[in-house]
CSV table of C-alpha atoms and ligand atoms in Angstrom, one decimal:
chain,number,residue,atom,x,y,z
A,1,MET,CA,1.6,1.5,-6.6
A,2,PHE,CA,5.4,1.4,-5.4
A,3,ILE,CA,8.4,0.9,-7.6
A,4,ASP,CA,11.3,-1.3,-6.5
A,5,PHE,CA,14.5,-0.9,-8.1
A,6,ALA,CA,18.4,-2.3,-8.1
A,7,LYS,CA,21.2,-1.6,-10.0
A,8,VAL,CA,23.3,-4.5,-10.7
A,9,SER,CA,26.7,-4.9,-12.8
A,10,LEU,CA,27.9,-7.3,-15.5
A,11,LYS,CA,30.0,-9.1,-16.6
A,12,ALA,CA,30.4,-12.2,-19.1
A,13,GLY,CA,32.9,-14.5,-19.3
A,14,ARG,CA,36.2,-14.1,-20.5
A,15,GLY,CA,36.9,-16.1,-23.9
A,16,GLY,CA,40.2,-18.3,-23.1
A,17,GLN,CA,43.7,-18.2,-23.6
A,18,GLY,CA,44.4,-19.7,-27.0
A,19,SER,CA,47.1,-22.5,-27.2
A,20,VAL,CA,51.1,-22.6,-27.8
A,21,SER,CA,52.2,-26.4,-27.9
A,22,PHE,CA,53.7,-28.8,-30.4
A,23,ARG,CA,52.5,-32.5,-31.3
A,24,ARG,CA,54.7,-34.4,-29.8
A,25,GLU,CA,54.4,-37.7,-31.2
A,26,LYS,CA,57.1,-40.7,-31.5
A,27,PHE,CA,59.6,-40.6,-34.5
A,28,ILE,CA,58.0,-37.4,-35.0
A,29,PRO,CA,61.1,-35.3,-33.5
A,30,LYS,CA,59.8,-31.8,-35.0
A,31,GLY,CA,55.4,-31.3,-34.5
A,32,GLY,CA,53.7,-28.4,-36.5
A,33,PRO,CA,51.6,-26.8,-34.0
A,34,ASP,CA,48.7,-28.4,-32.2
A,35,GLY,CA,47.5,-25.3,-29.5
A,36,GLY,CA,43.6,-25.7,-29.6
A,37,ASP,CA,40.9,-22.2,-29.7
A,38,GLY,CA,40.1,-21.2,-25.9
A,39,GLY,CA,36.5,-21.6,-24.9
A,40,LYS,CA,34.0,-19.0,-24.6
A,41,GLY,CA,33.2,-17.0,-22.0
A,42,GLY,CA,29.4,-17.0,-20.3
A,43,ASN,CA,26.7,-14.8,-21.3
A,44,ILE,CA,24.7,-13.1,-19.0
A,45,TYR,CA,20.8,-14.1,-19.3
A,46,PHE,CA,17.8,-12.3,-17.4
A,47,LEU,CA,14.8,-14.3,-16.9
A,48,ALA,CA,11.3,-13.7,-15.6
A,49,ASP,CA,10.8,-16.0,-12.9
A,50,THR,CA,6.9,-16.4,-10.7
A,51,GLN,CA,8.5,-18.0,-7.9
A,52,ILE,CA,10.4,-14.1,-7.1
A,53,GLN,CA,8.2,-11.4,-6.2
A,54,THR,CA,10.7,-8.6,-5.3
A,55,LEU,CA,13.9,-7.0,-6.5
A,56,LEU,CA,15.1,-7.7,-3.0
A,57,ASP,CA,18.0,-10.0,-3.2
A,58,PHE,CA,19.5,-7.8,-5.9
A,59,ARG,CA,19.6,-5.3,-2.8
A,60,TYR,CA,22.5,-7.9,-1.4
A,61,ARG,CA,24.0,-8.8,-4.6
A,62,LYS,CA,25.1,-6.2,-6.4
A,63,ASN,CA,28.1,-7.8,-9.3
A,64,TYR,CA,26.8,-10.9,-11.7
A,65,LYS,CA,29.6,-12.0,-13.2
A,66,ALA,CA,29.2,-15.3,-15.6
A,67,GLU,CA,32.7,-18.0,-16.1
A,68,SER,CA,35.4,-17.4,-17.9
A,69,GLY,CA,36.0,-19.6,-21.1
A,70,ALA,CA,39.5,-21.9,-20.7
A,71,GLY,CA,42.3,-22.0,-22.0
A,72,GLY,CA,42.7,-24.2,-25.9
A,73,GLN,CA,45.5,-28.0,-24.8
A,74,GLY,CA,47.5,-29.3,-27.2
A,75,ASN,CA,46.3,-31.0,-29.4
A,76,ARG,CA,44.1,-28.4,-31.1
A,77,LYS,CA,41.5,-28.8,-28.5
A,78,SER,CA,39.7,-25.9,-27.8
A,79,GLY,CA,38.8,-24.8,-23.8
A,80,LYS,CA,35.5,-25.7,-22.6
A,81,SER,CA,32.9,-22.7,-23.1
A,82,GLY,CA,32.1,-21.0,-19.4
A,83,GLU,CA,29.2,-21.4,-17.9
A,84,ASP,CA,26.4,-19.3,-18.8
A,85,LEU,CA,24.5,-17.5,-15.9
A,86,ILE,CA,21.1,-17.0,-15.7
A,87,ILE,CA,20.1,-14.4,-13.9
A,88,LYS,CA,15.9,-14.9,-12.2
A,89,VAL,CA,14.0,-11.6,-11.7
A,90,PRO,CA,10.5,-10.9,-11.0
A,91,VAL,CA,8.3,-11.3,-13.8
A,92,GLY,CA,6.9,-7.5,-14.6
A,93,THR,CA,10.6,-6.5,-14.8
A,94,ILE,CA,12.0,-3.5,-16.9
A,95,ILE,CA,15.7,-3.7,-17.3
A,96,LYS,CA,17.3,0.5,-18.1
A,97,ASP,CA,20.6,0.4,-19.4
A,98,ILE,CA,22.1,2.7,-16.9
A,99,GLU,CA,24.2,5.3,-19.4
A,100,THR,CA,22.0,5.6,-21.9
A,101,ASN,CA,19.1,5.5,-19.9
A,102,GLU,CA,16.9,3.6,-22.8
A,103,ILE,CA,14.9,0.5,-22.0
A,104,ILE,CA,16.4,-3.0,-23.2
A,105,ALA,CA,13.5,-5.1,-22.3
A,106,ASP,CA,10.2,-4.9,-20.0
A,107,LEU,CA,10.4,-9.5,-19.0
A,108,LYS,CA,6.0,-9.0,-18.8
A,109,ASN,CA,5.5,-12.7,-19.0
A,110,GLU,CA,6.4,-16.0,-17.1
A,111,ALA,CA,10.2,-17.4,-18.9
A,112,ASP,CA,10.8,-14.4,-20.6
A,113,LYS,CA,14.3,-13.7,-21.7
A,114,ILE,CA,17.3,-12.0,-22.6
A,115,LEU,CA,20.7,-12.2,-23.5
A,116,ILE,CA,22.2,-9.4,-21.9
A,117,VAL,CA,25.9,-9.4,-22.9
A,118,LYS,CA,27.8,-12.1,-24.1
A,119,GLY,CA,30.4,-13.4,-23.6
A,120,GLY,CA,34.2,-12.7,-25.3
A,121,ILE,CA,35.3,-15.2,-27.9
A,122,GLY,CA,38.3,-17.2,-27.2
A,123,GLY,CA,41.4,-16.1,-29.1
A,124,LYS,CA,42.5,-18.9,-31.6
A,125,GLY,CA,45.7,-21.3,-31.1
A,126,ASN,CA,49.1,-21.5,-32.7
A,127,CYS,CA,48.1,-24.2,-34.6
A,128,ASN,CA,45.7,-21.8,-36.7
A,129,PHE,CA,48.2,-19.2,-37.5
A,130,ALA,CA,51.2,-21.8,-39.3
A,131,THR,CA,52.9,-20.0,-42.5
A,132,PRO,CA,54.6,-21.5,-45.0
A,133,THR,CA,57.5,-19.8,-43.7
A,134,ASN,CA,57.4,-19.5,-40.1
A,135,GLN,CA,55.5,-23.4,-39.5
A,136,ALA,CA,56.7,-23.2,-35.9
A,137,PRO,CA,53.9,-20.7,-34.5
A,138,ARG,CA,55.0,-19.8,-30.9
A,139,TYR,CA,52.0,-17.2,-30.5
A,140,ALA,CA,48.3,-17.3,-29.5
A,141,GLN,CA,45.4,-15.3,-29.2
A,142,PRO,CA,44.6,-14.1,-25.6
A,143,GLY,CA,40.3,-14.7,-25.3
A,144,LYS,CA,38.6,-11.0,-26.0
A,145,GLU,CA,36.8,-9.1,-22.9
A,146,GLY,CA,33.6,-11.0,-22.0
A,147,GLU,CA,31.5,-7.3,-22.3
A,148,THR,CA,29.9,-5.6,-19.2
A,149,LEU,CA,26.6,-3.9,-18.6
A,150,GLU,CA,25.3,-1.2,-15.7
A,151,VAL,CA,21.8,-1.8,-15.7
A,152,GLU,CA,18.7,-0.8,-13.3
A,153,LEU,CA,15.9,-2.8,-12.7
A,154,GLU,CA,12.1,-1.7,-12.2
A,155,LEU,CA,9.5,-3.7,-10.8
A,156,LYS,CA,5.5,-2.3,-10.3
A,157,LEU,CA,4.4,-3.4,-7.2
A,158,LEU,CA,1.7,-5.1,-5.8
A,159,ALA,CA,1.3,-5.5,-2.2
A,160,ASP,CA,-0.3,-8.6,-1.0
A,161,VAL,CA,-0.7,-8.1,2.4
A,162,GLY,CA,-3.9,-5.1,3.3
A,163,LEU,CA,-3.6,-3.8,7.0
A,164,VAL,CA,-7.1,-2.5,7.5
A,165,GLY,CA,-7.7,-1.1,10.3
A,166,PHE,CA,-9.1,1.9,12.9
A,167,PRO,CA,-7.1,5.0,13.0
A,168,ASN,CA,-4.0,4.2,16.1
A,169,ALA,CA,-4.6,0.9,15.6
A,170,GLY,CA,-0.9,0.1,15.4
A,171,LYS,CA,-1.0,-1.2,11.8
A,172,SER,CA,2.1,1.3,10.3
A,173,THR,CA,4.3,0.3,14.3
A,174,PHE,CA,3.8,-3.6,13.0
A,175,LEU,CA,5.0,-2.5,9.0
A,176,SER,CA,8.1,-0.9,10.9
A,177,ARG,CA,8.8,-4.4,12.6
A,178,MET,CA,8.2,-6.1,9.6
A,179,THR,CA,9.9,-4.2,6.6
A,180,SER,CA,12.6,-1.2,6.7
A,181,ALA,CA,9.9,0.7,5.7
A,182,LYS,CA,9.6,3.6,7.9
A,183,PRO,CA,6.7,4.8,8.1
A,184,LYS,CA,4.9,7.7,9.8
A,185,ILE,CA,3.5,6.4,13.6
A,186,ALA,CA,2.4,8.6,16.4
A,187,ASP,CA,-0.2,9.2,18.8
A,188,TYR,CA,-2.8,10.4,16.9
A,189,PRO,CA,-5.4,9.0,14.1
A,190,PHE,CA,-4.5,9.4,10.7
A,191,THR,CA,-1.2,9.5,11.0
A,192,THR,CA,-0.8,7.9,7.9
A,193,LEU,CA,-2.2,10.1,4.9
A,194,GLN,CA,0.0,8.2,1.7
A,195,PRO,CA,-0.2,4.1,1.6
A,196,ASN,CA,3.4,2.3,2.9
A,197,LEU,CA,5.1,-0.7,1.1
A,198,GLY,CA,7.3,-2.9,2.6
A,199,ILE,CA,8.7,-5.7,1.5
A,200,VAL,CA,8.9,-8.9,4.3
A,201,ARG,CA,11.8,-11.4,3.3
A,202,TYR,CA,10.7,-14.7,4.4
A,203,LYS,CA,12.8,-17.7,5.2
A,204,ASP,CA,14.8,-18.7,1.8
A,205,TYR,CA,14.7,-16.2,-0.4
A,206,GLN,CA,10.9,-15.9,-0.9
A,207,SER,CA,9.4,-12.2,0.5
A,208,PHE,CA,6.1,-11.0,0.2
A,209,VAL,CA,4.6,-6.6,0.2
A,210,ILE,CA,2.3,-5.4,3.1
A,211,ALA,CA,0.6,-1.9,1.9
A,212,ASP,CA,0.0,0.6,5.0
A,213,ILE,CA,-3.2,2.8,4.4
A,214,PRO,CA,-4.8,5.4,6.6
A,215,GLY,CA,-6.6,4.2,9.2
A,216,LEU,CA,-10.7,3.5,7.4
A,217,ILE,CA,-13.6,5.0,9.9
A,218,GLU,CA,-17.3,4.9,9.2
A,219,GLY,CA,-18.7,6.6,6.4
A,220,ALA,CA,-14.9,6.0,4.8
A,221,HIS,CA,-16.3,4.2,2.3
A,222,GLU,CA,-18.5,7.8,1.5
A,223,GLY,CA,-15.8,9.8,1.6
A,224,LYS,CA,-15.4,10.3,5.4
A,225,GLY,CA,-12.4,10.6,7.0
A,226,LEU,CA,-8.5,9.1,4.6
A,227,GLY,CA,-9.2,6.0,3.2
A,228,ILE,CA,-11.3,6.0,0.0
A,229,GLN,CA,-9.4,6.9,-1.5
A,230,PHE,CA,-6.9,4.1,-0.7
A,231,LEU,CA,-9.6,1.6,-0.7
A,232,ARG,CA,-8.2,0.5,-4.0
A,233,HIS,CA,-4.8,-0.2,-2.3
A,234,VAL,CA,-6.3,-3.1,-0.5
A,235,GLU,CA,-9.1,-4.1,-3.3
A,236,ARG,CA,-5.9,-4.8,-5.3
A,237,THR,CA,-4.6,-7.0,-2.2
A,238,ARG,CA,-4.4,-10.5,-1.9
A,239,VAL,CA,-5.3,-10.6,1.6
A,240,ILE,CA,-6.5,-8.6,4.0
A,241,LEU,CA,-4.9,-8.3,7.8
A,242,TYR,CA,-8.0,-5.9,10.0
A,243,MET,CA,-5.8,-4.6,12.8
A,244,ILE,CA,-7.9,-3.9,16.1
A,245,ASP,CA,-6.4,-2.0,18.9
A,246,VAL,CA,-7.4,-4.5,21.5
A,247,ASN,CA,-8.8,-2.3,24.1
A,248,SER,CA,-11.2,-1.1,21.5
A,249,GLU,CA,-14.5,-1.0,24.1
A,250,ASN,CA,-15.8,-3.3,21.0
A,251,PRO,CA,-13.7,-6.1,19.1
A,252,GLU,CA,-16.3,-7.0,16.9
A,253,GLU,CA,-17.5,-3.9,16.2
A,254,GLU,CA,-15.2,-2.7,14.9
A,255,TYR,CA,-14.1,-5.4,12.9
A,256,LEU,CA,-17.7,-5.2,11.6
A,257,THR,CA,-17.4,-1.6,10.7
A,258,LEU,CA,-14.2,-2.2,8.8
A,259,LYS,CA,-15.9,-5.2,6.7
A,260,LYS,CA,-19.1,-2.4,5.9
A,261,GLU,CA,-16.6,-0.2,4.2
A,262,LEU,CA,-15.2,-2.3,2.2
A,263,GLU,CA,-18.4,-4.2,1.4
A,264,GLU,CA,-19.4,-1.2,0.4
A,265,PHE,CA,-16.4,-0.2,-1.7
A,266,ASN,CA,-16.6,-3.8,-3.4
A,267,LEU,CA,-18.1,-6.8,-3.1
A,268,LYS,CA,-15.4,-8.9,-4.0
A,269,MET,CA,-13.1,-7.2,-1.0
A,270,LEU,CA,-14.7,-10.3,0.8
A,271,ASN,CA,-13.7,-12.7,-1.4
A,272,LYS,CA,-9.9,-12.5,0.2
A,273,PRO,CA,-8.9,-14.4,3.0
A,274,GLN,CA,-8.3,-12.6,5.3
A,275,LEU,CA,-7.0,-12.6,9.4
A,276,MET,CA,-7.8,-10.8,12.3
A,277,VAL,CA,-5.3,-9.4,15.2
A,278,LEU,CA,-6.1,-7.8,18.0
A,279,THR,CA,-2.9,-5.4,18.5
A,280,LYS,CA,-0.9,-4.1,21.7
A,281,SER,CA,-1.3,-6.3,24.0
A,282,ASP,CA,2.1,-5.7,25.4
A,283,THR,CA,0.1,-2.4,26.6
A,284,VAL,CA,-2.8,-5.4,29.1
A,285,PHE,CA,-1.7,-5.8,32.2
A,286,GLU,CA,-4.0,-8.9,33.4
A,287,GLU,CA,-6.3,-9.6,31.2
A,288,ILE,CA,-8.0,-8.5,27.6
A,289,SER,CA,-11.4,-7.7,28.1
A,290,ASP,CA,-14.4,-10.6,27.4
A,291,LEU,CA,-15.2,-8.2,24.5
A,292,ALA,CA,-11.5,-8.8,23.1
A,293,LYS,CA,-11.9,-12.5,24.2
A,294,GLU,CA,-14.8,-13.6,22.6
A,295,PHE,CA,-13.1,-11.6,19.3
A,296,GLN,CA,-10.5,-13.6,19.4
A,297,LYS,CA,-12.3,-17.1,19.5
A,298,LYS,CA,-14.5,-16.8,17.6
A,299,TYR,CA,-12.3,-15.0,15.1
A,300,ASP,CA,-9.6,-17.2,15.4
A,301,ALA,CA,-7.8,-13.4,16.4
A,302,LEU,CA,-3.7,-13.0,16.6
A,303,LEU,CA,-3.0,-10.9,20.0
A,304,ILE,CA,0.5,-9.4,18.7
A,305,SER,CA,2.7,-6.8,19.6
A,306,SER,CA,4.2,-4.5,17.6
A,307,ALA,CA,6.2,-2.8,20.7
A,308,THR,CA,7.2,-6.1,22.0
A,309,GLY,CA,7.2,-9.1,19.1
A,310,GLU,CA,4.5,-10.9,20.8
A,311,ASN,CA,2.9,-14.1,18.0
A,312,ILE,CA,4.9,-11.4,15.1
A,313,GLU,CA,6.9,-14.6,13.5
A,314,LYS,CA,3.5,-16.7,14.6
A,315,LEU,CA,1.6,-13.8,12.2
A,316,THR,CA,4.4,-13.7,9.4
A,317,ASP,CA,3.5,-18.4,9.3
A,318,ILE,CA,-0.2,-17.3,8.9
A,319,ILE,CA,0.4,-14.3,6.6
A,320,TRP,CA,2.5,-16.4,4.1
A,321,GLU,CA,0.1,-19.1,4.2
A,322,LYS,CA,-3.0,-17.2,3.2
A,323,ILE,CA,-0.8,-15.5,0.2
A,324,GLN,CA,-0.7,-19.3,-1.2
A,325,VAL,CA,-3.6,-19.8,-0.3
A,326,ALA,CA,-5.0,-16.3,-2.2
A,327,ASN,CA,-2.6,-18.0,-4.6
A,328,LYS,CA,-4.2,-21.0,-5.8
A,329,MET,CA,-7.4,-18.8,-6.2
A,330,LEU,CA,-5.8,-17.1,-8.4
A,331,ASN,CA,-4.5,-19.4,-9.6
A,332,LEU,CA,-0.6,-18.3,-9.6
B,401,GTP,N1,2.8,-0.2,23.7
B,401,GTP,C1,2.2,-0.8,22.0
B,401,GTP,N2,2.1,0.6,21.1
B,401,GTP,C2,1.8,0.5,20.5
B,401,GTP,C3,2.0,-0.5,19.2
B,401,GTP,N3,1.5,-0.2,17.9
B,401,GTP,C4,1.5,0.5,18.0
B,401,GTP,N4,1.5,1.6,18.3
B,401,GTP,C5,1.3,2.6,19.2
B,401,GTP,O1,0.6,2.8,18.4
B,401,GTP,C6,0.1,4.5,18.3
B,401,GTP,C7,-0.3,4.3,16.6
B,401,GTP,O2,0.6,3.3,16.2
B,401,GTP,P1,0.7,3.6,14.7
B,401,GTP,O3,0.9,2.1,14.1
B,401,GTP,O4,1.2,5.4,14.2
B,401,GTP,O5,-1.4,2.9,14.2
B,401,GTP,P2,-1.9,3.7,11.7
B,401,GTP,O6,-2.7,2.1,12.6
B,401,GTP,O7,-0.7,3.4,11.3
B,401,GTP,O8,-2.7,5.7,12.4
B,401,GTP,P3,-3.1,5.6,11.2
B,401,GTP,O9,-2.1,6.0,10.1
B,401,GTP,O10,-4.1,7.1,11.5
B,401,GTP,O11,-4.3,5.0,10.5
B,401,GTP,C8,1.6,5.0,18.0
B,401,GTP,O12,2.2,5.2,19.8
B,401,GTP,C9,2.1,3.7,18.7
B,401,GTP,O13,3.8,3.9,19.0
B,401,GTP,C10,2.6,-1.9,20.6
B,401,GTP,O14,2.7,-3.0,19.9
B,401,GTP,N5,2.6,-1.5,21.8
B,402,MG,MG1,-0.2,4.9,10.5
């Protein structure tokens, strides 16, 4: 499990200024006060939306302000209310008041909505202040300030894609190429000791999460190597991405070994959409081996390089499509 955080400042709309105005009509030289009230400032709401998967967008935008109410006008006309601001967050977002550390809301279900800060009320226009002794008040109220609040958003993330491969296959390097995660990378097996997660930003406002786990070896399901305790992370992902070094002596055998480990761990793993890639294409100077070629053909495996970026964009598109397929299978 990986937790995504964001801090956000909220300011609801200010109420509109009350109006100071006097009636002006033909044959009525001294009209009474007719200034209308200011409009109410807009509220801010949080809304849980399944279209949003991460809190990534809140890293780029931290200040949210709802529209102010418009000023009142003559003829007792009230000002227009400020537009409410509805901020969409992923389902499962917890909202905390930063000052008190209190949980304000836990938006567990699609369409859960909470009013988080209220807009200020509009000021009263001068028509409200006429008295027998002051029939022409030149006074109107200002609008009230909107509420402000600093909140922390917290989301427990499940990964969409799990990277599965032998130690040293290039999983962590791939994660670091795709996301801003900075996993440890080194030219020896079992560099990764704990799962790393990273968020991939995909086209407009879409994103998905990749989990890089320690390399698996034969017997992992029985506890060999480090893999087993982390296979449950893969168990929860929607798509499995097998990563095999293009320099592997026998890519197919490697793939089948990995697959067997997953299967022994939990048969259901094999029902997930999966993808195969051959990594480190830049290390091949002439041609890839015959076995690698065969593997590529048989499993439609893409040849990629996290070093040069070869086929990375294409792979991102394919991963995205597979996630959509998985979501359909899960009825999401
Ligand atoms: N030339 C080249 N080297 C790569 C590429 N991807 C990974 N490597 C190298 O391969 C080695 C292993 O990479 P890692 O990303 O640590 O491999 P891993 O699969 O995460 O390994 P474990 O964490 O041990 O399971 C490092 O020396 C990387 O620099 C690539 O596309 N091209
Ligand atoms: Mg690694």
